[in-house]
Short mmCIF file of C-alpha atoms and ligand atoms in Angstrom, two decimals:
data_model
loop_
_atom_site.label_atom_id
_atom_site.label_comp_id
_atom_site.label_asym_id
_atom_site.label_seq_id
_atom_site.Cartn_x
_atom_site.Cartn_y
_atom_site.Cartn_z
CA MET D 1 -15.53 21.55 -7.87
CA ALA D 2 -18.23 19.71 -9.83
CA ALA D 3 -20.02 16.85 -8.08
CA PHE D 4 -18.87 13.29 -8.75
CA PRO D 5 -21.31 10.81 -10.33
CA LYS D 6 -23.80 9.04 -8.02
CA GLY D 7 -22.14 6.02 -6.41
CA PHE D 8 -18.60 7.34 -6.93
CA LEU D 9 -16.50 6.12 -3.99
CA LEU D 10 -14.83 9.11 -2.32
CA GLY D 11 -12.92 8.05 0.75
CA ALA D 12 -9.68 7.60 2.63
CA ALA D 13 -7.31 4.70 3.25
CA THR D 14 -5.21 3.16 6.01
CA ALA D 15 -3.28 -0.08 6.54
CA ALA D 16 -3.51 -2.27 9.63
CA HIS D 17 0.15 -2.28 10.62
CA GLN D 18 0.47 1.47 10.09
CA VAL D 19 -2.45 2.54 12.27
CA GLU D 20 -3.73 -0.24 14.57
CA GLY D 21 -0.83 -0.79 17.02
CA GLY D 22 0.38 -3.90 18.83
CA ASN D 23 0.84 -6.09 15.73
CA ILE D 24 3.09 -8.40 17.74
CA HIS D 25 2.83 -11.55 15.57
CA SER D 26 3.96 -9.79 12.39
CA ASP D 27 7.28 -9.78 10.57
CA TYR D 28 7.43 -6.00 10.77
CA TRP D 29 7.22 -6.15 14.57
CA VAL D 30 10.30 -8.38 14.52
CA MET D 31 12.24 -6.12 12.15
CA GLU D 32 11.33 -2.89 13.92
CA ASN D 33 12.61 -4.22 17.25
CA LEU D 34 15.98 -5.61 16.17
CA PRO D 35 19.01 -4.16 18.01
CA HIS D 36 20.20 -2.62 14.71
CA SER D 37 16.83 -2.08 13.05
CA MET D 38 16.60 -0.16 9.77
CA PHE D 39 13.41 1.41 11.15
CA THR D 40 13.83 4.88 12.61
CA GLU D 41 11.37 3.86 15.36
CA PRO D 42 9.04 0.90 16.12
CA SER D 43 5.31 1.02 15.31
CA SER D 44 4.43 0.13 18.97
CA ASP D 45 0.86 1.35 19.55
CA ALA D 46 0.81 3.24 16.23
CA VAL D 47 -2.24 5.54 16.40
CA ASP D 48 -4.31 2.99 18.35
CA HIS D 49 -6.82 2.53 15.52
CA TYR D 50 -7.43 -1.04 16.71
CA ASN D 51 -9.26 0.45 19.70
CA ARG D 52 -10.39 3.77 18.17
CA TYR D 53 -11.76 2.64 14.80
CA GLU D 54 -15.32 3.69 15.71
CA GLU D 55 -14.23 7.29 16.38
CA ASP D 56 -12.09 7.34 13.22
CA ILE D 57 -14.78 5.92 10.91
CA LYS D 58 -17.31 8.42 12.31
CA LEU D 59 -14.83 11.27 11.62
CA LEU D 60 -14.51 9.95 8.05
CA ALA D 61 -18.30 9.84 7.59
CA ASP D 62 -18.83 13.23 9.26
CA ALA D 63 -16.35 14.70 6.75
CA GLY D 64 -18.74 13.62 3.98
CA LEU D 65 -16.70 10.66 2.72
CA ASN D 66 -18.60 7.52 1.67
CA ALA D 67 -15.85 4.86 1.56
CA TYR D 68 -13.08 3.56 3.82
CA ARG D 69 -10.18 1.43 2.61
CA PHE D 70 -8.51 -0.52 5.41
CA SER D 71 -6.60 -3.77 5.69
CA ILE D 72 -7.17 -6.95 7.65
CA GLU D 73 -3.99 -8.17 9.34
CA TRP D 74 -3.10 -11.78 8.47
CA ALA D 75 -0.76 -11.95 11.49
CA ARG D 76 -3.73 -11.29 13.77
CA ILE D 77 -6.04 -13.78 12.04
CA GLN D 78 -3.38 -16.53 11.95
CA PRO D 79 -0.77 -15.84 14.70
CA LYS D 80 0.54 -19.40 14.34
CA PRO D 81 0.41 -21.81 11.37
CA GLY D 82 -2.95 -23.57 11.24
CA GLU D 83 -4.36 -21.54 14.16
CA TRP D 84 -7.30 -19.20 13.50
CA ALA D 85 -7.82 -16.43 16.05
CA ASN D 86 -11.61 -16.20 15.89
CA GLU D 87 -11.67 -13.25 18.28
CA GLU D 88 -9.67 -11.27 15.70
CA ILE D 89 -12.11 -12.23 12.94
CA GLU D 90 -14.82 -10.88 15.23
CA HIS D 91 -12.84 -7.64 15.67
CA TYR D 92 -12.90 -7.03 11.94
CA ARG D 93 -16.60 -7.95 11.86
CA LYS D 94 -17.14 -5.01 14.20
CA VAL D 95 -15.07 -2.73 11.95
CA LEU D 96 -17.13 -3.75 8.93
CA GLU D 97 -20.38 -3.30 10.83
CA CYS D 98 -19.20 0.14 11.97
CA CYS D 99 -18.61 1.12 8.32
CA ARG D 100 -22.12 -0.01 7.40
CA ALA D 101 -23.65 1.77 10.43
CA ASN D 102 -22.01 5.03 9.27
CA GLY D 103 -23.11 4.64 5.65
CA VAL D 104 -19.51 3.97 4.59
CA VAL D 105 -18.57 1.42 1.89
CA PRO D 106 -15.67 -0.76 3.12
CA ILE D 107 -12.83 -1.53 0.69
CA VAL D 108 -10.82 -4.28 2.38
CA THR D 109 -7.17 -5.04 1.65
CA MET D 110 -6.23 -8.60 2.61
CA HIS D 111 -2.44 -8.03 2.63
CA HIS D 112 -0.77 -4.64 3.10
CA PHE D 113 2.97 -5.34 3.31
CA SER D 114 3.01 -7.04 6.76
CA SER D 115 2.87 -10.84 7.09
CA PRO D 116 2.78 -13.36 9.95
CA LYS D 117 6.26 -13.92 11.41
CA TRP D 118 5.90 -17.70 10.91
CA LEU D 119 5.29 -17.23 7.17
CA ILE D 120 8.67 -15.52 6.76
CA SER D 121 10.37 -18.21 8.84
CA GLN D 122 9.13 -20.78 6.32
CA GLY D 123 10.17 -18.97 3.13
CA GLY D 124 7.83 -16.01 2.87
CA TRP D 125 7.14 -14.42 -0.52
CA GLU D 126 9.58 -16.57 -2.46
CA SER D 127 8.06 -19.87 -1.28
CA SER D 128 5.38 -21.41 -3.52
CA GLU D 129 3.59 -22.70 -0.37
CA THR D 130 2.67 -19.06 0.34
CA VAL D 131 0.25 -19.08 -2.61
CA THR D 132 -1.87 -21.77 -0.92
CA LEU D 133 -1.49 -20.32 2.57
CA PHE D 134 -2.55 -16.82 1.45
CA ALA D 135 -5.57 -18.14 -0.46
CA ALA D 136 -6.60 -20.21 2.59
CA TYR D 137 -6.38 -17.15 4.87
CA CYS D 138 -8.47 -15.07 2.46
CA GLU D 139 -11.04 -17.84 2.08
CA ARG D 140 -11.34 -18.23 5.86
CA VAL D 141 -11.97 -14.51 6.34
CA VAL D 142 -14.53 -14.33 3.56
CA GLN D 143 -16.36 -17.41 4.87
CA ALA D 144 -16.90 -15.47 8.12
CA LEU D 145 -17.21 -11.87 6.90
CA GLY D 146 -17.95 -12.01 3.17
CA GLY D 147 -21.57 -10.94 3.66
CA LEU D 148 -20.34 -7.60 5.06
CA MET D 149 -17.71 -7.08 2.34
CA GLY D 150 -17.99 -5.70 -1.20
CA TYR D 151 -14.69 -4.50 -2.67
CA ILE D 152 -11.56 -6.48 -1.84
CA CYS D 153 -7.94 -5.69 -2.73
CA THR D 154 -6.06 -8.98 -2.40
CA ILE D 155 -2.52 -7.57 -2.18
CA ASN D 156 -1.40 -3.98 -1.74
CA GLU D 157 1.18 -2.84 -4.28
CA ALA D 158 1.97 -6.30 -5.62
CA ASN D 159 4.79 -4.71 -7.67
CA MET D 160 6.57 -2.91 -4.81
CA GLY D 161 9.16 -5.65 -4.20
CA LEU D 162 10.32 -5.46 -7.81
CA GLN D 163 10.48 -1.65 -7.61
CA LEU D 164 12.59 -1.84 -4.45
CA ALA D 165 14.91 -4.37 -6.09
CA SER D 166 15.44 -1.89 -8.93
CA LEU D 167 15.98 0.90 -6.40
CA MET D 168 18.65 -1.06 -4.52
CA ARG D 169 20.43 -2.05 -7.75
CA ASP D 170 20.66 1.59 -8.79
CA MET D 171 21.67 2.75 -5.31
CA LYS D 172 24.88 0.82 -5.89
CA ARG D 173 25.46 2.96 -8.99
CA PHE D 174 24.10 6.36 -7.93
CA ARG D 175 24.15 8.42 -4.77
CA PRO D 176 21.52 6.84 -2.44
CA SER D 177 19.69 10.14 -2.21
CA ALA D 178 19.48 10.35 -5.99
CA ARG D 179 16.66 7.84 -6.10
CA SER D 180 14.44 9.65 -3.60
CA GLU D 181 14.88 12.73 -5.79
CA THR D 182 13.71 10.90 -8.90
CA GLY D 183 10.38 9.84 -7.39
CA ASP D 184 11.28 6.14 -7.10
CA VAL D 185 10.60 5.90 -3.43
CA GLN D 186 6.80 5.93 -3.05
CA VAL D 187 7.11 4.01 0.25
CA GLY D 188 8.93 4.80 3.47
CA VAL D 189 12.33 3.12 3.14
CA ASN D 190 15.29 4.27 5.17
CA ILE D 191 18.03 4.66 2.57
CA SER D 192 20.11 7.01 4.66
CA ASP D 193 22.00 4.37 6.62
CA SER D 194 22.88 1.57 4.22
CA GLY D 195 25.79 0.66 6.48
CA ARG D 196 23.35 -0.96 8.93
CA ILE D 197 21.67 -3.20 6.35
CA ALA D 198 24.07 -6.15 6.73
CA LEU D 199 23.92 -6.16 10.54
CA SER D 200 20.15 -5.72 10.48
CA MET D 201 19.72 -8.62 8.06
CA GLN D 202 21.96 -10.86 10.18
CA GLU D 203 19.88 -10.10 13.28
CA ALA D 204 16.67 -10.65 11.29
CA GLY D 205 17.95 -14.03 10.13
CA GLU D 206 18.45 -15.05 13.75
CA ALA D 207 15.01 -13.71 14.71
CA PHE D 208 13.20 -15.53 11.88
CA GLY D 209 15.37 -18.63 12.24
CA CYS D 210 16.51 -18.58 8.64
CA ASP D 211 19.60 -17.65 6.66
CA SER D 212 19.77 -13.84 6.29
CA ARG D 213 19.77 -14.28 2.49
CA GLY D 214 16.48 -16.15 2.79
CA ILE D 215 14.40 -13.50 4.53
CA ASN D 216 11.60 -12.91 2.07
CA THR D 217 9.28 -10.36 3.61
CA PHE D 218 6.87 -8.70 1.21
CA LEU D 219 9.23 -5.76 0.71
CA SER D 220 12.38 -7.82 0.36
CA LEU D 221 14.09 -7.40 -2.99
CA ARG D 222 11.81 -9.43 -5.24
CA THR D 223 13.14 -11.92 -7.77
CA PRO D 224 11.32 -12.38 -11.11
CA GLU D 225 10.13 -15.77 -9.80
CA GLY D 226 8.88 -14.12 -6.60
CA ASP D 227 7.11 -11.48 -8.68
CA LYS D 228 5.19 -14.20 -10.55
CA LEU D 229 4.48 -16.00 -7.26
CA ILE D 230 2.83 -12.89 -5.82
CA MET D 231 0.51 -12.66 -8.81
CA ARG D 232 -0.29 -16.39 -8.44
CA ALA D 233 -1.19 -15.66 -4.83
CA HIS D 234 -3.41 -12.80 -5.99
CA GLU D 235 -5.24 -14.98 -8.51
CA ALA D 236 -5.60 -17.92 -6.10
CA ALA D 237 -7.01 -15.64 -3.38
CA ARG D 238 -9.34 -13.90 -5.85
CA ASP D 239 -10.75 -17.20 -7.10
CA ALA D 240 -11.05 -18.68 -3.58
CA MET D 241 -12.93 -15.63 -2.25
CA LYS D 242 -15.27 -15.36 -5.23
CA ALA D 243 -16.06 -19.06 -4.97
CA VAL D 244 -17.35 -18.41 -1.44
CA CYS D 245 -19.00 -15.05 -2.17
CA PRO D 246 -19.62 -14.47 -5.89
CA HIS D 247 -20.90 -10.94 -5.19
CA LEU D 248 -17.44 -9.71 -4.18
CA LYS D 249 -15.52 -7.33 -6.47
CA VAL D 250 -11.87 -8.32 -6.26
CA GLY D 251 -8.72 -6.64 -7.57
CA VAL D 252 -5.06 -6.01 -6.78
CA THR D 253 -3.34 -2.64 -6.25
CA LEU D 254 -0.17 -1.48 -8.00
CA SER D 255 2.25 1.31 -7.15
CA LEU D 256 2.42 3.37 -10.34
CA HIS D 257 4.21 6.55 -11.39
CA ASP D 258 3.34 9.24 -13.92
CA LEU D 259 6.30 8.46 -16.16
CA GLN D 260 7.30 11.44 -18.32
CA ALA D 261 9.87 11.16 -21.10
CA LEU D 262 11.91 14.18 -22.08
CA ALA D 263 13.75 14.08 -25.42
CA GLY D 264 15.68 10.83 -25.52
CA GLY D 265 13.94 9.40 -22.44
CA GLU D 266 11.18 7.54 -24.29
CA GLU D 267 12.84 4.11 -24.22
CA ALA D 268 13.73 4.27 -20.52
CA ALA D 269 10.23 5.44 -19.61
CA ALA D 270 8.62 2.70 -21.71
CA LYS D 271 10.84 0.04 -20.09
CA GLU D 272 9.90 1.30 -16.63
CA TRP D 273 6.17 1.28 -17.52
CA ASP D 274 6.41 -2.31 -18.65
CA GLU D 275 8.19 -3.31 -15.42
CA GLU D 276 5.78 -1.55 -13.08
CA PHE D 277 2.51 -2.06 -14.98
CA SER D 278 2.18 -3.71 -18.39
CA HIS D 279 3.83 -7.00 -17.46
CA TYR D 280 1.10 -7.57 -14.84
CA LEU D 281 -1.77 -7.35 -17.33
CA TYR D 282 -1.80 -11.16 -17.73
CA ALA D 283 -2.67 -11.57 -14.05
CA ILE D 284 -5.39 -8.90 -13.73
CA LYS D 285 -7.43 -9.60 -16.87
CA ASN D 286 -10.04 -11.54 -14.86
CA ASP D 287 -10.21 -9.03 -12.00
CA ASP D 288 -13.22 -6.85 -11.22
CA PHE D 289 -11.12 -3.68 -10.85
CA LEU D 290 -7.55 -2.41 -10.65
CA GLY D 291 -6.36 -0.42 -7.62
CA VAL D 292 -4.13 2.41 -8.89
CA GLN D 293 -1.74 3.98 -6.37
CA CYS D 294 0.22 7.01 -7.47
CA TYR D 295 1.87 9.93 -5.68
CA THR D 296 4.22 11.66 -8.06
CA ARG D 297 5.79 11.79 -11.47
CA LYS D 298 9.12 10.44 -12.59
CA ARG D 299 11.03 12.07 -15.46
CA PHE D 300 13.43 10.44 -17.89
CA ASN D 301 16.00 11.72 -20.36
CA ALA D 302 18.51 9.83 -22.48
CA VAL D 303 20.56 9.04 -19.34
CA GLY D 304 17.63 7.59 -17.42
CA ALA D 305 15.54 8.80 -14.48
CA ILE D 306 16.23 12.41 -13.49
CA GLY D 307 15.00 14.43 -10.56
CA PRO D 308 12.43 17.25 -10.57
CA GLU D 309 13.11 20.61 -12.20
CA GLU D 310 15.23 23.02 -10.20
CA GLY D 311 13.13 24.62 -7.45
CA ALA D 312 10.20 22.18 -7.78
CA ASN D 313 8.23 21.71 -4.56
CA ARG D 314 8.81 18.40 -2.79
CA THR D 315 6.77 16.55 -0.19
CA GLN D 316 8.15 15.27 3.13
CA MET D 317 8.93 12.03 1.28
CA GLY D 318 11.52 13.75 -0.89
CA TYR D 319 9.79 13.28 -4.25
CA GLU D 320 8.09 16.01 -6.24
CA ASP D 321 4.77 17.49 -5.07
CA TYR D 322 2.88 16.83 -8.32
CA PRO D 323 -0.91 16.42 -7.98
CA LEU D 324 -1.49 15.95 -11.72
CA ALA D 325 0.31 12.57 -11.59
CA VAL D 326 -2.73 10.52 -10.58
CA ALA D 327 -4.91 11.60 -13.52
CA ASN D 328 -2.00 11.11 -15.93
CA VAL D 329 -1.49 7.56 -14.62
CA VAL D 330 -5.22 6.76 -14.91
CA ARG D 331 -5.05 7.85 -18.55
CA ALA D 332 -1.94 5.75 -19.18
CA VAL D 333 -3.53 2.68 -17.56
CA SER D 334 -6.80 3.19 -19.45
CA ARG D 335 -5.00 3.00 -22.76
CA VAL D 336 -4.53 -0.77 -22.24
CA PHE D 337 -6.80 -1.71 -19.29
CA THR D 338 -10.51 -1.31 -19.97
CA GLY D 339 -11.80 -2.60 -16.62
CA ASP D 340 -12.87 -0.51 -13.66
CA ILE D 341 -10.24 1.58 -11.88
CA ILE D 342 -10.31 2.60 -8.24
CA ILE D 343 -7.64 5.07 -7.16
CA THR D 344 -6.87 3.22 -3.94
CA GLU D 345 -4.10 5.61 -2.86
CA ASN D 346 -3.08 9.17 -3.63
CA GLY D 347 -2.00 11.80 -1.15
CA ILE D 348 0.67 14.13 0.17
CA ALA D 349 3.02 14.04 3.13
CA THR D 350 3.10 17.64 4.34
CA SER D 351 2.84 19.64 7.54
CA ASP D 352 0.91 22.34 5.67
CA ASP D 353 -2.81 21.51 5.61
CA GLU D 354 -3.55 24.37 3.22
CA ARG D 355 -1.17 22.72 0.73
CA ARG D 356 -2.87 19.38 1.42
CA VAL D 357 -6.26 20.87 0.55
CA MET D 358 -4.89 22.38 -2.66
CA PHE D 359 -3.18 19.08 -3.58
CA ILE D 360 -6.44 17.17 -3.15
CA LYS D 361 -8.40 19.75 -5.16
CA GLU D 362 -5.89 19.60 -8.02
CA ALA D 363 -5.75 15.80 -7.95
CA LEU D 364 -9.56 15.49 -7.92
CA ALA D 365 -9.88 18.01 -10.76
CA GLY D 366 -7.68 15.67 -12.77
CA VAL D 367 -9.86 12.70 -11.81
CA GLN D 368 -12.97 14.56 -12.89
CA SER D 369 -11.38 15.33 -16.26
CA CYS D 370 -10.82 11.57 -16.64
CA LEU D 371 -14.51 10.97 -15.86
CA ASP D 372 -15.49 13.68 -18.36
CA ASP D 373 -13.51 11.75 -20.96
CA GLY D 374 -15.45 8.58 -20.14
CA LEU D 375 -12.70 6.69 -18.31
CA ASN D 376 -13.83 3.95 -15.87
CA VAL D 377 -12.79 5.53 -12.60
CA LYS D 378 -15.07 4.27 -9.80
CA GLY D 379 -13.41 5.82 -6.75
CA TYR D 380 -10.65 7.86 -5.12
CA MET D 381 -9.17 6.99 -1.71
CA TYR D 382 -6.97 9.65 -0.16
CA TRP D 383 -3.88 8.32 1.61
CA SER D 384 -4.31 8.58 4.49
CA LEU D 385 -7.26 8.96 6.85
CA LEU D 386 -4.84 9.32 9.77
CA ASP D 387 -1.25 10.34 10.33
CA ASN D 388 0.44 6.96 10.62
CA PHE D 389 3.57 4.74 10.65
CA GLU D 390 5.37 5.28 7.34
CA TRP D 391 7.29 2.01 7.55
CA GLN D 392 11.06 2.48 7.98
CA LEU D 393 10.56 6.25 8.29
CA GLY D 394 8.39 5.91 11.38
CA PHE D 395 5.81 8.57 12.24
CA SER D 396 7.72 11.48 10.68
CA LYS D 397 5.67 11.73 7.46
CA THR D 398 2.25 13.30 7.96
CA PHE D 399 -0.18 12.15 5.24
CA GLY D 400 -3.28 12.24 7.44
CA LEU D 401 -6.53 14.09 6.88
CA ILE D 402 -6.68 13.61 10.64
CA THR D 403 -3.71 14.68 12.76
CA VAL D 404 -2.93 12.45 15.72
CA ASP D 405 -1.08 13.50 18.89
CA ARG D 406 0.71 10.19 19.57
CA VAL D 407 1.33 11.03 23.24
CA THR D 408 -2.38 11.37 23.97
CA GLN D 409 -3.66 9.63 20.79
CA LYS D 410 -6.04 12.60 20.52
CA ARG D 411 -7.42 13.11 17.01
C1 LIG T 1 2.61 2.41 -0.14
C2 LIG T 1 1.73 1.94 0.87
C3 LIG T 1 1.43 2.87 1.99
C4 LIG T 1 2.34 4.08 2.17
C5 LIG T 1 1.87 5.24 1.32
C6 LIG T 1 2.71 6.49 1.60
O1 LIG T 1 2.12 2.74 -1.20
O2 LIG T 1 3.79 2.38 0.10
O3 LIG T 1 0.53 1.47 0.32
O4 LIG T 1 1.60 1.95 3.04
O5 LIG T 1 2.33 4.44 3.51
O6 LIG T 1 2.02 4.94 -0.04
O7 LIG T 1 4.03 6.29 1.18
#
């Protein structure tokens, strides 16, 4: 494989709630521990990255990677409204300093799906107050740690709530499993037991102290108004952080698919591309980069989304094992977005490390072809550095470059 250009960011990614453990003030902690939770298991101590980050970052550096994407957990920084946990800000200072000490460029995500429990109790991601609260949290962190930061993703997969809303609408029409076959589900959602949803939501409403129809976590089914609110939160946070530290490079990440139209599928594919990408262009035009996150392709014919070809290989997530998707998506994005692109997530859930190596080689060959064609790709972060908590699917999906024995937490 040819070398990447000097300064190209080649790294791996994690998310606080999925790897750290003990995120007790977060909304996910509440939902995972309901009597009738939709989660197959709770995150509990996850893979103890909160305590083992030094070992993990050294493993990343020793593997020859030069960048680490991780998230700061808002629920740790602000466990109660108006209360700043300075000791947690100091924890993330140590993580940033550890990156620097290992010659690793930190790429920090300020929100990666999990939120403080209190935020959800007061309206969450459909309440306009959240725009101000999120910007204030980001500003506070950057006031303390901005000198150690460089690249910042405000919100991870800002479009995921809208994608899940579309998924749930179609689940009413199709077999639930149909959607995991068509590549829709690029995040760990438990769609196997829809009978529990109502009971789980009722219990969540009691836990958050709000009507079960008003539980607006980040992955709740997003309304068009909520979708716009999230992008307002992104822009407010971006502007607040850059006002404090003008050197910062700030962007948002989007979950994107390599959308492929078979004969008659062009209109459906174009509609989907507008929903998951083009309609966000208004809110990212002043960003320093776009975080592209892509795992698979999604095919369309005249009927709509269809599954992979007969006999196609699938990952543990159920969608097609298709490493060419990420380069195809970078090309599609670059046709209308001329700013810098960082591939902030791409990877494979598999128990076969030889397949993982081949997947990465094929994906990176596609990225290099994009670079050869002059596209503005500045980095590639493999998801994930560590085996981790795949949301409602628990620890069953192994994306990690590093395997973790969760009984001993041995890497
Ligand atoms: C996402 C999230 C990650 C997932 C990863 C694997 O894209 O859903 O950013 O938290 O774990 O994509 O599904």
